[in-house]
């Protein structure tokens, strides 16, 4: 029954073959109305789908634009940070050169320590202690100090107290008896 109106167009419908009854016309109307409902439903669904696709395309476009702007902003920030980092590295390099020049050109012995060990020294240190850089780096001040200081205190205790105070940021100035690498003592102001 459902396809009868279509089949009637081609002359092969139920009514044309003599199978029609009293409710046949009503069924034909019902089928026709069903076709209309289905047709309009398909049309509206198609329009809804097209509208949804259009909305989706707009959203994808907006999202792509926002992503582009975010990426552009991030690239600008990264560029600025890289420029600042480069500038800071240049300044740090210049300062390091300046301090290294002061460190190496000083006529006083200058040590750098990490904990209780020497990690660097200048040329004046090597001349005063009469040793090579390899002989002093990695050593403790006790290696270049007698067992006791002139005041009777042990070099170990006195050095530990002064090193800890210096590591806490307290400036230290004191007289100290040192030993050259060959064991010869000499007085120094530290």
XYZ file of C-alpha atoms in Angstrom:
190
model
C 0.000 0.000 0.000
C 2.755 2.347 0.819
C 4.133 2.508 -2.720
C 0.761 2.242 -4.506
C 0.459 5.945 -5.447
C 3.859 5.693 -7.095
C 3.012 2.396 -8.695
C -0.288 3.851 -9.987
C 1.754 6.405 -11.946
C 3.269 3.526 -13.882
C -0.044 1.686 -14.181
C 0.811 -1.229 -11.929
C -0.873 -0.182 -8.657
C -3.324 -2.307 -6.653
C -6.314 -0.202 -7.729
C -5.477 -0.685 -11.368
C -5.131 -4.426 -10.842
C -8.545 -4.579 -9.183
C -7.472 -5.140 -5.610
C -8.950 -1.923 -4.225
C -11.502 -1.951 -1.418
C -13.518 0.746 0.390
C -10.700 1.858 2.647
C -8.294 1.991 -0.270
C -8.828 5.726 -0.912
C -8.326 6.515 2.752
C -5.133 4.459 2.767
C -3.953 6.294 -0.337
C -4.479 9.643 1.414
C -2.746 8.326 4.486
C 0.184 7.132 2.390
C 0.310 10.445 0.548
C 0.323 12.377 3.839
C 3.048 10.037 5.111
C 5.098 10.796 1.993
C 4.641 14.503 2.607
C 5.628 14.199 6.272
C 8.659 12.096 5.411
C 9.610 14.409 2.565
C 9.323 17.560 4.664
C 11.106 15.830 7.543
C 13.969 14.902 5.236
C 14.049 18.454 3.889
C 14.128 19.961 7.403
C 16.676 17.415 8.609
C 18.835 18.239 5.620
C 18.548 21.959 6.437
C 19.361 21.274 10.102
C 22.395 19.219 9.118
C 23.547 21.922 6.692
C 23.097 24.572 9.393
C 25.000 22.430 11.909
C 27.801 21.883 9.392
C 27.932 25.616 8.701
C 28.062 26.324 12.444
C 30.781 23.716 12.850
C 32.785 25.255 10.014
C 32.452 28.675 11.627
C 33.547 27.265 14.983
C 36.507 25.472 13.404
C 37.467 28.707 11.641
C 37.163 30.710 14.885
C 39.173 28.093 16.760
C 41.872 28.112 14.089
C 42.015 31.921 14.248
C 42.263 31.892 18.053
C 44.972 29.222 17.887
C 46.872 31.307 15.346
C 46.661 34.370 17.616
C 47.719 32.354 20.660
C 50.632 30.859 18.738
C 51.631 34.288 17.431
C 51.489 35.730 20.962
C 53.485 32.785 22.347
C 56.103 33.203 19.617
C 56.387 36.922 20.408
C 56.776 36.184 24.130
C 59.317 33.460 23.420
C 61.243 35.842 21.172
C 61.254 38.513 23.896
C 62.349 35.993 26.525
C 65.115 34.742 24.235
C 66.294 38.306 23.656
C 66.293 38.977 27.394
C 68.113 35.710 28.080
C 70.704 36.553 25.433
C 71.135 40.024 26.931
C 71.470 38.558 30.441
C 74.025 36.026 29.203
C 76.014 38.800 27.557
C 75.970 40.852 30.760
C 76.913 37.806 32.805
C 79.742 37.004 30.415
C 81.016 40.589 30.613
C 80.842 40.550 34.411
C 82.566 37.190 34.570
C 85.358 38.536 32.357
C 85.634 41.624 34.561
C 85.749 39.592 37.789
C 88.116 37.024 36.248
C 90.440 39.879 35.232
C 90.351 41.303 38.780
C 90.798 37.825 40.250
C 93.802 36.991 38.078
C 95.499 40.399 38.207
C 95.355 40.825 42.013
C 98.686 40.692 43.831
C 97.078 39.079 46.887
C 96.344 35.375 47.078
C 92.679 34.746 46.346
C 91.027 31.376 46.853
C 87.543 30.245 45.965
C 86.121 27.547 48.175
C 83.213 25.176 48.019
C 82.549 23.845 51.485
C 85.987 23.382 52.998
C 87.902 22.729 49.726
C 89.699 25.076 47.351
C 88.052 25.034 43.915
C 90.011 27.880 42.288
C 92.842 30.290 42.983
C 94.681 33.081 41.226
C 98.292 33.253 40.025
C 99.406 35.178 43.132
C 98.290 32.202 45.262
C 100.500 29.855 43.286
C 103.515 32.185 43.705
C 102.965 32.744 47.443
C 102.359 29.048 48.254
C 105.023 27.957 45.718
C 102.911 25.251 44.122
C 100.976 24.408 40.980
C 97.236 24.719 40.520
C 96.863 20.910 40.618
C 98.669 20.791 43.980
C 96.238 23.203 45.646
C 92.826 22.675 43.975
C 90.723 20.113 45.864
C 92.750 20.543 49.068
C 91.541 22.020 52.370
C 93.155 25.007 54.125
C 94.502 22.543 56.707
C 96.871 21.087 54.086
C 98.534 24.534 54.008
C 98.382 25.225 57.755
C 100.443 23.998 60.748
C 98.715 21.842 63.377
C 98.456 24.827 65.763
C 98.289 28.568 65.268
C 100.504 31.013 67.220
C 97.672 31.674 69.730
C 97.746 27.973 70.731
C 94.447 26.990 69.061
C 94.376 24.112 66.631
C 94.298 25.136 62.990
C 91.474 22.651 62.413
C 89.116 24.213 65.005
C 90.014 27.785 64.089
C 89.643 27.117 60.355
C 86.290 25.362 60.870
C 84.910 28.266 62.919
C 86.068 30.861 60.388
C 84.946 28.890 57.320
C 81.468 28.343 58.783
C 81.175 32.034 59.679
C 82.242 33.029 56.162
C 79.734 30.600 54.619
C 77.021 32.285 56.710
C 77.988 35.600 55.099
C 79.956 37.010 58.045
C 83.089 38.859 56.828
C 86.321 37.413 58.219
C 89.668 39.166 58.712
C 92.369 37.517 60.825
C 96.080 36.682 61.092
C 96.961 33.141 60.058
C 100.082 31.055 59.806
C 100.202 29.157 56.520
C 102.589 26.593 55.115
C 104.004 26.694 51.617
C 103.757 23.489 49.619
C 107.264 22.518 50.797
C 106.201 23.040 54.474
C 107.853 26.431 55.054
C 105.653 28.567 57.380
C 104.700 32.165 56.661
C 102.365 34.714 58.241
C 99.422 36.098 56.321
C 96.390 38.293 56.835
C 93.278 36.458 55.707
